Amino acid sequence: MGAVHPAAPHAHGLAGSAGDASGEKRWLASLERALGYVIEVPAVIAVVAEVVILLAAVIWRFCLHQPLVWADELASTVFLWLAMFGAAAALRRGEHMRMTALVARCSPEWRARMETLAVATPCLFIAMLLWPAFEYAEGEWLIETPALGIPGTIREAALAVGCVLMIAVSVLRLLRHRTRNLAYVAGALALVAAALYLAAPTLQGMGNWNLGFFFVLLLAAGVLCGVPIAFCFGMATLCYLMCTTSTPLEVVPGRINEGMSSLILLAVPLFILLGQLIEMTQMAKAMVAFLASLLGHVRGGLSYVLLGAMMLVSGISGAKTADMAAVAPVLFPEMKKRGMEEGELVSLLAASGAMAETIPPSLVLITIGSVTGVSIAALFTGGLLPGVVLAVALAVLARQRISESNLKDVKRASFDVVLRTFVVALPALAIPVLIRSAVVEGVATATEVSTIGIAYTIVVGILVYRKFDLRRVYPMLVETAALAGAILFIIGTATCMAWALTQSGFSHSLAQMMAQMPGGKWGFLLISIVTFIVLGSVLEGIPAMVLFGPLLFPIARQLGVHEVHYAMVVILAMGIGLFAPPFGLGYYSACTIGRVSPDAGMRKIWPYLGALFAALLVVAAIPWISIGFLG
């Protein structure tokens, strides 16, 4: 909007139009800047509050032996507000995960229309959700929280407030699009709505077959058109409920809140912040420098360093996005300087993200333990060796595929250099040990342990590495909130979609079908691998596990499959799906972090995924790899 038509006949009119357009842009920019502060400042406060609350809970319980009984409740309430402010910040910054491979291939005209659709669809979904969210929050007023004794509305209103902020962001973004494209998109959405309204009786008569229409065809259409994944999940669920059931929409906000506010998920923003602190204080750089001094002179050595660094950092941050963000910026420039193709690099980075899914303290390990009752300590122990098996498979393939054409200036590091880099990296290398020890020794829960890592990183960064830039703290906290909000909003809408699938009986039917597969436990393991690769590509790993974990783990136990072994198999299968294009969100995260076009690795990643799949079959066939060290 506000663009000057090139055929304007009079210079005076042209100047006036340009002035109006410029004035409109300044007005929009001022509004967006003000809205940014309204969103970002509370988000930053919420991140800091979470760290303080959970760290205080650890200190009071472990050091003073006086547990703060209200800490978890307060942390959960603040966390829900953090998730919604973070989701709004991510929407404003354009950081909600979306697939743009098809959009990028369109003509400029159609690309502009699809970009408009990618803004308008979230706006429509949030507008449909807004009133039910307010009604749901209002209904919680008479329910008091057990520890703090405050009305439930204070907690549940976060979604409604977040919806208001996201609508404001969406409207301001829509105002930057051309009127013609807005008209096209409005007409297209109106046609889809009319078609769904008219087809509702037919869809109801299809029984559970209508799930394929809503959660395969409609969902895939939104994803391929570049609509952010979280809003595709939410819109598909709303359309399903409105067209085929009599379920009131007030149920949807409750399910989204339930998905986002689990105490286990508190680890997401805190581990993201820990990963960013490690990068800012140059601890990650120190660890990578030590590995590079050991292996950097070997052909393919930096590929080994990348894999080793991902395993090390995975034990620190717990979040795959944070892992890749800590490693790629340090290694990619040198790897490109050596003549490595960026498509191969981003493929190896994405595959290493899938490889590290079982390296503790993985968020998926924490989730699977919470929903299935499997010991998290056992999962942490069992997850190490499967990750090593997959890393070896990737290392063998990377040596064959990644060519280094410029090694003439690369020399083997002397023993003194290796020793010096080891001493420099030692405080950073201690973080994984600190985190695992704190969980195993009962000092802190898997959720709280990240705050110990944050405190340690800040102290060591200031006193030892002397790399703590105060100017970067605010942007880093905003980035933490935005990335966490984008992830948590996907989990919230995916949880809502999972609930809809559960109500339809589909998940129980799928579980029963898998239990009846021929081949006993081996047939069950094989169908589980295929199923979770598919689920991992269309869902985020945590929602898939929330949906199917409680159903499938009892079946695995009945068939004689050890629960830790089964956990490793399904987690690695989900990881492969999560990083597999065209739907895997992890692949696009790797491309964003590596600053590489998704098209560059779209074809090159498949050999790496094949190596992961082969290694997964080895892990599935040899249970000792997962359970040999459980004792």
mmCIF file of C-alpha atoms in Angstrom, residues 236-578:
data_model
loop_
_atom_site.group_PDB
_atom_site.id
_atom_site.type_symbol
_atom_site.label_atom_id
_atom_site.label_comp_id
_atom_site.label_asym_id
_atom_site.label_seq_id
_atom_site.Cartn_x
_atom_site.Cartn_y
_atom_site.Cartn_z
ATOM 1 C CA ALA A 236 -6.714 -27.209 10.443
ATOM 2 C CA THR A 237 -7.929 -28.060 13.961
ATOM 3 C CA LEU A 238 -10.451 -25.198 14.064
ATOM 4 C CA CYS A 239 -11.808 -26.146 10.625
ATOM 5 C CA TYR A 240 -12.143 -29.779 11.693
ATOM 6 C CA LEU A 241 -13.982 -28.920 14.917
ATOM 7 C CA MET A 242 -16.310 -26.390 13.275
ATOM 8 C CA CYS A 243 -17.197 -28.569 10.266
ATOM 9 C CA THR A 244 -17.516 -32.031 11.777
ATOM 10 C CA THR A 245 -18.220 -31.701 15.522
ATOM 11 C CA SER A 246 -20.350 -29.723 17.952
ATOM 12 C CA THR A 247 -17.390 -29.053 20.247
ATOM 13 C CA PRO A 248 -17.414 -25.463 21.565
ATOM 14 C CA LEU A 249 -14.342 -23.487 20.520
ATOM 15 C CA GLU A 250 -13.667 -22.555 24.160
ATOM 16 C CA VAL A 251 -12.002 -25.974 24.384
ATOM 17 C CA VAL A 252 -9.260 -24.902 21.971
ATOM 18 C CA PRO A 253 -7.620 -22.220 24.193
ATOM 19 C CA GLY A 254 -7.529 -24.656 27.090
ATOM 20 C CA ARG A 255 -5.762 -27.280 25.001
ATOM 21 C CA ILE A 256 -3.273 -24.769 23.602
ATOM 22 C CA ASN A 257 -2.509 -23.477 27.101
ATOM 23 C CA GLU A 258 -2.131 -27.038 28.354
ATOM 24 C CA GLY A 259 0.328 -27.823 25.576
ATOM 25 C CA MET A 260 2.459 -24.730 26.181
ATOM 26 C CA SER A 261 2.503 -24.532 29.955
ATOM 27 C CA SER A 262 3.907 -27.916 30.975
ATOM 28 C CA LEU A 263 6.618 -27.439 33.602
ATOM 29 C CA ILE A 264 8.902 -29.705 31.594
ATOM 30 C CA LEU A 265 8.868 -27.201 28.729
ATOM 31 C CA LEU A 266 10.330 -24.541 31.020
ATOM 32 C CA ALA A 267 13.643 -26.017 29.912
ATOM 33 C CA VAL A 268 13.098 -24.722 26.347
ATOM 34 C CA PRO A 269 13.728 -20.967 26.830
ATOM 35 C CA LEU A 270 16.296 -21.567 29.562
ATOM 36 C CA PHE A 271 18.399 -23.938 27.481
ATOM 37 C CA ILE A 272 18.088 -21.563 24.507
ATOM 38 C CA LEU A 273 19.384 -18.751 26.736
ATOM 39 C CA LEU A 274 22.179 -21.005 28.002
ATOM 40 C CA GLY A 275 23.200 -21.792 24.427
ATOM 41 C CA GLN A 276 23.289 -18.092 23.555
ATOM 42 C CA LEU A 277 25.330 -17.274 26.664
ATOM 43 C CA ILE A 278 27.814 -19.995 25.759
ATOM 44 C CA GLU A 279 28.166 -18.480 22.310
ATOM 45 C CA MET A 280 28.420 -14.878 23.613
ATOM 46 C CA THR A 281 31.070 -15.716 26.223
ATOM 47 C CA GLN A 282 32.981 -17.645 23.513
ATOM 48 C CA MET A 283 32.826 -20.897 25.477
ATOM 49 C CA ALA A 284 31.489 -22.663 22.373
ATOM 50 C CA LYS A 285 34.346 -21.172 20.362
ATOM 51 C CA ALA A 286 36.829 -22.492 22.926
ATOM 52 C CA MET A 287 35.389 -26.016 22.743
ATOM 53 C CA VAL A 288 35.367 -26.003 18.943
ATOM 54 C CA ALA A 289 38.942 -24.615 18.872
ATOM 55 C CA PHE A 290 40.108 -27.500 21.056
ATOM 56 C CA LEU A 291 38.458 -30.077 18.798
ATOM 57 C CA ALA A 292 39.838 -28.322 15.714
ATOM 58 C CA SER A 293 43.370 -28.421 17.141
ATOM 59 C CA LEU A 294 43.017 -32.180 17.496
ATOM 60 C CA LEU A 295 41.422 -32.974 14.143
ATOM 61 C CA GLY A 296 41.520 -29.855 11.983
ATOM 62 C CA HIS A 297 44.536 -30.977 9.943
ATOM 63 C CA VAL A 298 42.947 -34.298 8.908
ATOM 64 C CA ARG A 299 41.050 -34.476 5.610
ATOM 65 C CA GLY A 300 37.418 -34.249 6.648
ATOM 66 C CA GLY A 301 38.597 -33.195 10.096
ATOM 67 C CA LEU A 302 36.298 -30.192 10.401
ATOM 68 C CA SER A 303 33.338 -32.457 9.626
ATOM 69 C CA TYR A 304 34.406 -34.585 12.600
ATOM 70 C CA VAL A 305 34.782 -31.433 14.672
ATOM 71 C CA LEU A 306 31.235 -30.374 13.741
ATOM 72 C CA LEU A 307 29.859 -33.758 14.793
ATOM 73 C CA GLY A 308 31.871 -33.779 18.028
ATOM 74 C CA ALA A 309 30.897 -30.201 18.834
ATOM 75 C CA MET A 310 27.210 -31.001 18.266
ATOM 76 C CA MET A 311 27.481 -33.877 20.723
ATOM 77 C CA LEU A 312 29.232 -31.694 23.297
ATOM 78 C CA VAL A 313 26.936 -28.708 22.931
ATOM 79 C CA SER A 314 23.848 -30.927 22.857
ATOM 80 C CA GLY A 315 24.745 -31.983 26.360
ATOM 81 C CA ILE A 316 24.675 -28.322 27.355
ATOM 82 C CA SER A 317 21.798 -26.603 25.617
ATOM 83 C CA GLY A 318 19.323 -29.465 25.257
ATOM 84 C CA ALA A 319 17.606 -27.704 22.327
ATOM 85 C CA LYS A 320 18.613 -28.592 18.778
ATOM 86 C CA THR A 321 18.184 -25.037 17.491
ATOM 87 C CA ALA A 322 20.500 -23.733 20.200
ATOM 88 C CA ASP A 323 22.991 -26.530 19.454
ATOM 89 C CA MET A 324 23.230 -25.622 15.777
ATOM 90 C CA ALA A 325 23.347 -21.899 16.557
ATOM 91 C CA ALA A 326 26.331 -22.443 18.863
ATOM 92 C CA VAL A 327 28.347 -24.550 16.389
ATOM 93 C CA ALA A 328 27.586 -23.423 12.819
ATOM 94 C CA PRO A 329 28.688 -19.749 13.053
ATOM 95 C CA VAL A 330 32.039 -20.846 14.476
ATOM 96 C CA LEU A 331 32.815 -23.606 11.952
ATOM 97 C CA PHE A 332 31.051 -22.713 8.696
ATOM 98 C CA PRO A 333 33.341 -19.812 7.633
ATOM 99 C CA GLU A 334 36.486 -21.970 7.904
ATOM 100 C CA MET A 335 34.778 -24.951 6.248
ATOM 101 C CA LYS A 336 33.688 -22.775 3.313
ATOM 102 C CA LYS A 337 37.216 -21.353 3.097
ATOM 103 C CA ARG A 338 38.455 -24.906 2.606
ATOM 104 C CA GLY A 339 36.233 -25.249 -0.450
ATOM 105 C CA MET A 340 33.378 -27.253 1.055
ATOM 106 C CA GLU A 341 29.997 -26.831 -0.652
ATOM 107 C CA GLU A 342 27.418 -25.062 1.481
ATOM 108 C CA GLY A 343 24.740 -27.598 0.489
ATOM 109 C CA GLU A 344 26.838 -30.400 1.972
ATOM 110 C CA LEU A 345 27.569 -28.321 5.074
ATOM 111 C CA VAL A 346 23.961 -27.567 5.893
ATOM 112 C CA SER A 347 23.027 -31.195 5.174
ATOM 113 C CA LEU A 348 25.658 -32.403 7.635
ATOM 114 C CA LEU A 349 24.528 -29.806 10.188
ATOM 115 C CA ALA A 350 20.868 -30.893 9.891
ATOM 116 C CA ALA A 351 21.808 -34.572 10.067
ATOM 117 C CA SER A 352 23.946 -33.909 13.156
ATOM 118 C CA GLY A 353 20.905 -32.281 14.763
ATOM 119 C CA ALA A 354 18.943 -35.501 14.222
ATOM 120 C CA MET A 355 21.937 -37.523 15.463
ATOM 121 C CA ALA A 356 22.060 -35.595 18.753
ATOM 122 C CA GLU A 357 18.371 -36.053 19.659
ATOM 123 C CA THR A 358 19.228 -38.652 22.338
ATOM 124 C CA ILE A 359 22.243 -36.846 23.801
ATOM 125 C CA PRO A 360 21.192 -35.692 27.290
ATOM 126 C CA PRO A 361 19.721 -33.396 28.428
ATOM 127 C CA SER A 362 17.552 -33.583 25.285
ATOM 128 C CA LEU A 363 14.153 -31.929 25.705
ATOM 129 C CA VAL A 364 12.547 -34.914 23.995
ATOM 130 C CA LEU A 365 14.127 -37.252 26.581
ATOM 131 C CA ILE A 366 12.675 -35.113 29.347
ATOM 132 C CA THR A 367 9.251 -35.118 27.702
ATOM 133 C CA ILE A 368 9.183 -38.837 27.009
ATOM 134 C CA GLY A 369 10.072 -39.544 30.616
ATOM 135 C CA SER A 370 7.280 -37.304 31.877
ATOM 136 C CA VAL A 371 4.477 -38.698 29.711
ATOM 137 C CA THR A 372 5.436 -42.381 29.921
ATOM 138 C CA GLY A 373 6.815 -42.702 33.443
ATOM 139 C CA VAL A 374 10.241 -43.899 32.259
ATOM 140 C CA SER A 375 13.119 -42.808 34.502
ATOM 141 C CA ILE A 376 14.702 -39.646 33.103
ATOM 142 C CA ALA A 377 18.043 -40.637 34.660
ATOM 143 C CA ALA A 378 17.858 -43.977 32.780
ATOM 144 C CA LEU A 379 17.022 -42.150 29.565
ATOM 145 C CA PHE A 380 19.985 -39.818 30.071
ATOM 146 C CA THR A 381 22.275 -42.834 30.535
ATOM 147 C CA GLY A 382 20.810 -44.794 27.641
ATOM 148 C CA GLY A 383 20.930 -41.898 25.180
ATOM 149 C CA LEU A 384 24.705 -41.488 24.935
ATOM 150 C CA LEU A 385 25.791 -44.582 22.982
ATOM 151 C CA PRO A 386 23.027 -44.442 20.318
ATOM 152 C CA GLY A 387 24.150 -40.888 19.556
ATOM 153 C CA VAL A 388 27.745 -42.124 19.150
ATOM 154 C CA VAL A 389 26.625 -44.858 16.718
ATOM 155 C CA LEU A 390 24.836 -42.311 14.532
ATOM 156 C CA ALA A 391 27.793 -39.914 14.737
ATOM 157 C CA VAL A 392 30.173 -42.616 13.456
ATOM 158 C CA ALA A 393 27.839 -43.340 10.527
ATOM 159 C CA LEU A 394 27.740 -39.646 9.610
ATOM 160 C CA ALA A 395 31.516 -39.280 9.988
ATOM 161 C CA VAL A 396 32.164 -42.154 7.564
ATOM 162 C CA LEU A 397 29.775 -40.678 4.996
ATOM 163 C CA ALA A 398 31.058 -37.103 5.424
ATOM 164 C CA ARG A 399 34.640 -38.183 4.746
ATOM 165 C CA GLN A 400 33.527 -39.668 1.440
ATOM 166 C CA ARG A 401 31.238 -36.855 0.318
ATOM 167 C CA ILE A 402 32.675 -33.574 1.571
ATOM 168 C CA SER A 403 35.711 -32.549 -0.439
ATOM 169 C CA GLU A 404 38.209 -30.012 0.839
ATOM 170 C CA SER A 405 39.924 -28.382 -2.123
ATOM 171 C CA ASN A 406 42.041 -25.907 -0.157
ATOM 172 C CA LEU A 407 44.178 -27.660 2.450
ATOM 173 C CA LYS A 408 47.585 -26.275 1.478
ATOM 174 C CA ASP A 409 47.702 -23.786 4.368
ATOM 175 C CA VAL A 410 46.373 -26.239 6.965
ATOM 176 C CA LYS A 411 49.022 -27.545 9.348
ATOM 177 C CA ARG A 412 48.897 -30.010 12.196
ATOM 178 C CA ALA A 413 48.681 -28.289 15.572
ATOM 179 C CA SER A 414 51.622 -28.839 17.911
ATOM 180 C CA PHE A 415 51.222 -30.542 21.279
ATOM 181 C CA ASP A 416 51.629 -27.159 22.995
ATOM 182 C CA VAL A 417 48.769 -25.689 20.951
ATOM 183 C CA VAL A 418 46.532 -28.687 21.707
ATOM 184 C CA LEU A 419 47.338 -28.437 25.417
ATOM 185 C CA ARG A 420 46.759 -24.677 25.463
ATOM 186 C CA THR A 421 43.395 -24.931 23.695
ATOM 187 C CA PHE A 422 42.410 -27.725 26.095
ATOM 188 C CA VAL A 423 43.197 -25.587 29.132
ATOM 189 C CA VAL A 424 41.243 -22.674 27.644
ATOM 190 C CA ALA A 425 38.292 -24.943 26.836
ATOM 191 C CA LEU A 426 38.309 -26.786 30.179
ATOM 192 C CA PRO A 427 35.828 -24.472 31.989
ATOM 193 C CA ALA A 428 33.464 -24.808 29.017
ATOM 194 C CA LEU A 429 33.954 -28.578 28.786
ATOM 195 C CA ALA A 430 32.935 -28.794 32.447
ATOM 196 C CA ILE A 431 29.390 -27.578 31.701
ATOM 197 C CA PRO A 432 28.007 -30.913 30.384
ATOM 198 C CA VAL A 433 29.510 -32.684 33.400
ATOM 199 C CA LEU A 434 28.002 -30.084 35.743
ATOM 200 C CA ILE A 435 24.553 -30.404 34.164
ATOM 201 C CA ARG A 436 24.485 -34.202 34.184
ATOM 202 C CA SER A 437 25.868 -34.409 37.711
ATOM 203 C CA ALA A 438 23.276 -31.941 39.041
ATOM 204 C CA VAL A 439 20.431 -34.037 37.621
ATOM 205 C CA VAL A 440 21.831 -37.451 38.611
ATOM 206 C CA GLU A 441 22.746 -36.308 42.140
ATOM 207 C CA GLY A 442 19.318 -34.769 42.685
ATOM 208 C CA VAL A 443 20.583 -31.215 43.105
ATOM 209 C CA ALA A 444 18.119 -29.940 40.517
ATOM 210 C CA THR A 445 15.422 -31.330 38.269
ATOM 211 C CA ALA A 446 15.944 -31.651 34.533
ATOM 212 C CA THR A 447 13.938 -28.433 34.178
ATOM 213 C CA GLU A 448 15.847 -26.468 36.817
ATOM 214 C CA VAL A 449 19.351 -27.584 35.894
ATOM 215 C CA SER A 450 19.633 -25.084 33.052
ATOM 216 C CA THR A 451 19.575 -22.228 35.586
ATOM 217 C CA ILE A 452 22.694 -23.673 37.232
ATOM 218 C CA GLY A 453 24.328 -23.737 33.815
ATOM 219 C CA ILE A 454 23.253 -20.123 33.178
ATOM 220 C CA ALA A 455 24.682 -18.925 36.499
ATOM 221 C CA TYR A 456 27.922 -20.858 35.936
ATOM 222 C CA THR A 457 28.276 -19.523 32.377
ATOM 223 C CA ILE A 458 27.777 -15.904 33.476
ATOM 224 C CA VAL A 459 30.351 -16.200 36.280
ATOM 225 C CA VAL A 460 32.932 -18.033 34.133
ATOM 226 C CA GLY A 461 32.280 -15.742 31.175
ATOM 227 C CA ILE A 462 32.989 -12.659 33.294
ATOM 228 C CA LEU A 463 35.835 -13.934 35.485
ATOM 229 C CA VAL A 464 37.625 -16.458 33.232
ATOM 230 C CA TYR A 465 36.908 -15.643 29.585
ATOM 231 C CA ARG A 466 36.205 -11.944 30.234
ATOM 232 C CA LYS A 467 33.706 -11.963 27.371
ATOM 233 C CA PHE A 468 30.391 -10.609 28.562
ATOM 234 C CA ASP A 469 28.981 -7.796 26.449
ATOM 235 C CA LEU A 470 26.171 -6.048 28.336
ATOM 236 C CA ARG A 471 24.952 -4.455 25.091
ATOM 237 C CA ARG A 472 24.088 -7.906 23.788
ATOM 238 C CA VAL A 473 22.048 -8.966 26.816
ATOM 239 C CA TYR A 474 18.743 -7.308 25.855
ATOM 240 C CA PRO A 475 18.790 -8.503 22.199
ATOM 241 C CA MET A 476 19.792 -11.958 23.420
ATOM 242 C CA LEU A 477 16.865 -12.090 25.852
ATOM 243 C CA VAL A 478 14.476 -10.941 23.099
ATOM 244 C CA GLU A 479 15.868 -13.619 20.776
ATOM 245 C CA THR A 480 15.426 -16.211 23.516
ATOM 246 C CA ALA A 481 11.797 -15.209 24.067
ATOM 247 C CA ALA A 482 11.013 -15.093 20.326
ATOM 248 C CA LEU A 483 12.583 -18.469 19.534
ATOM 249 C CA ALA A 484 11.008 -20.075 22.589
ATOM 250 C CA GLY A 485 7.638 -18.506 21.735
ATOM 251 C CA ALA A 486 7.786 -19.839 18.175
ATOM 252 C CA ILE A 487 8.615 -23.349 19.428
ATOM 253 C CA LEU A 488 6.061 -23.304 22.253
ATOM 254 C CA PHE A 489 3.238 -21.982 20.066
ATOM 255 C CA ILE A 490 3.873 -24.857 17.639
ATOM 256 C CA ILE A 491 3.720 -27.257 20.583
ATOM 257 C CA GLY A 492 0.501 -25.618 21.813
ATOM 258 C CA THR A 493 -1.317 -25.848 18.483
ATOM 259 C CA ALA A 494 0.098 -29.326 17.813
ATOM 260 C CA THR A 495 -1.143 -30.455 21.228
ATOM 261 C CA CYS A 496 -4.574 -29.101 20.338
ATOM 262 C CA MET A 497 -4.455 -30.992 17.035
ATOM 263 C CA ALA A 498 -3.330 -34.129 18.863
ATOM 264 C CA TRP A 499 -6.290 -33.774 21.216
ATOM 265 C CA ALA A 500 -8.660 -33.547 18.231
ATOM 266 C CA LEU A 501 -7.120 -36.705 16.753
ATOM 267 C CA THR A 502 -7.464 -38.455 20.121
ATOM 268 C CA GLN A 503 -11.145 -37.490 20.383
ATOM 269 C CA SER A 504 -11.751 -38.948 16.929
ATOM 270 C CA GLY A 505 -10.316 -42.299 18.070
ATOM 271 C CA PHE A 506 -7.648 -42.222 15.364
ATOM 272 C CA SER A 507 -4.672 -42.454 17.714
ATOM 273 C CA HIS A 508 -6.108 -45.511 19.501
ATOM 274 C CA SER A 509 -6.843 -47.169 16.159
ATOM 275 C CA LEU A 510 -3.291 -46.527 14.985
ATOM 276 C CA ALA A 511 -1.836 -47.921 18.213
ATOM 277 C CA GLN A 512 -3.963 -51.087 17.936
ATOM 278 C CA MET A 513 -2.962 -51.553 14.303
ATOM 279 C CA MET A 514 0.716 -51.231 15.198
ATOM 280 C CA ALA A 515 0.353 -53.762 18.010
ATOM 281 C CA GLN A 516 -1.110 -56.324 15.590
ATOM 282 C CA MET A 517 1.734 -56.092 13.061
ATOM 283 C CA PRO A 518 3.303 -59.467 12.169
ATOM 284 C CA GLY A 519 6.802 -60.224 13.414
ATOM 285 C CA GLY A 520 6.268 -59.709 17.126
ATOM 286 C CA LYS A 521 8.477 -57.103 18.755
ATOM 287 C CA TRP A 522 10.706 -56.731 15.682
ATOM 288 C CA GLY A 523 7.731 -55.983 13.463
ATOM 289 C CA PHE A 524 6.475 -53.529 16.092
ATOM 290 C CA LEU A 525 9.860 -51.789 16.208
ATOM 291 C CA LEU A 526 9.991 -51.523 12.412
ATOM 292 C CA ILE A 527 6.488 -50.072 12.064
ATOM 293 C CA SER A 528 7.268 -47.721 14.972
ATOM 294 C CA ILE A 529 10.350 -46.436 13.107
ATOM 295 C CA VAL A 530 8.339 -45.747 9.945
ATOM 296 C CA THR A 531 5.461 -44.187 11.883
ATOM 297 C CA PHE A 532 7.646 -41.847 13.936
ATOM 298 C CA ILE A 533 9.680 -40.747 10.926
ATOM 299 C CA VAL A 534 6.385 -39.644 9.338
ATOM 300 C CA LEU A 535 5.142 -38.087 12.581
ATOM 301 C CA GLY A 536 8.452 -36.306 13.093
ATOM 302 C CA SER A 537 8.216 -34.720 9.650
ATOM 303 C CA VAL A 538 4.682 -33.353 10.080
ATOM 304 C CA LEU A 539 4.658 -32.765 13.850
ATOM 305 C CA GLU A 540 7.294 -31.467 16.199
ATOM 306 C CA GLY A 541 8.829 -34.320 18.199
ATOM 307 C CA ILE A 542 7.384 -33.334 21.575
ATOM 308 C CA PRO A 543 3.691 -33.172 20.481
ATOM 309 C CA ALA A 544 4.057 -36.508 18.672
ATOM 310 C CA MET A 545 5.425 -38.066 21.828
ATOM 311 C CA VAL A 546 2.708 -36.507 23.991
ATOM 312 C CA LEU A 547 0.101 -38.015 21.660
ATOM 313 C CA PHE A 548 1.487 -41.512 21.071
ATOM 314 C CA GLY A 549 3.905 -42.165 23.943
ATOM 315 C CA PRO A 550 1.306 -43.174 26.566
ATOM 316 C CA LEU A 551 -0.379 -45.454 23.993
ATOM 317 C CA LEU A 552 2.641 -47.221 22.518
ATOM 318 C CA PHE A 553 4.993 -47.693 25.476
ATOM 319 C CA PRO A 554 2.652 -50.155 27.289
ATOM 320 C CA ILE A 555 2.413 -52.146 24.023
ATOM 321 C CA ALA A 556 6.215 -52.181 23.725
ATOM 322 C CA ARG A 557 6.516 -53.516 27.286
ATOM 323 C CA GLN A 558 3.934 -56.238 26.561
ATOM 324 C CA LEU A 559 5.923 -57.341 23.509
ATOM 325 C CA GLY A 560 9.156 -57.531 25.494
ATOM 326 C CA VAL A 561 10.814 -54.337 24.247
ATOM 327 C CA HIS A 562 12.763 -52.518 26.979
ATOM 328 C CA GLU A 563 11.229 -49.093 27.507
ATOM 329 C CA VAL A 564 14.580 -47.239 27.314
ATOM 330 C CA HIS A 565 15.485 -49.107 24.121
ATOM 331 C CA TYR A 566 12.096 -48.265 22.611
ATOM 332 C CA ALA A 567 12.500 -44.623 23.652
ATOM 333 C CA MET A 568 15.842 -44.361 21.832
ATOM 334 C CA VAL A 569 14.412 -45.945 18.669
ATOM 335 C CA VAL A 570 11.367 -43.673 18.426
ATOM 336 C CA ILE A 571 13.288 -40.517 19.379
ATOM 337 C CA LEU A 572 15.894 -41.118 16.677
ATOM 338 C CA ALA A 573 13.153 -41.937 14.155
ATOM 339 C CA MET A 574 11.384 -38.667 15.010
ATOM 340 C CA GLY A 575 14.688 -36.842 14.667
ATOM 341 C CA ILE A 576 15.170 -38.161 11.142
ATOM 342 C CA GLY A 577 11.660 -37.021 10.223
ATOM 343 C CA LEU A 578 12.154 -33.641 11.889
#
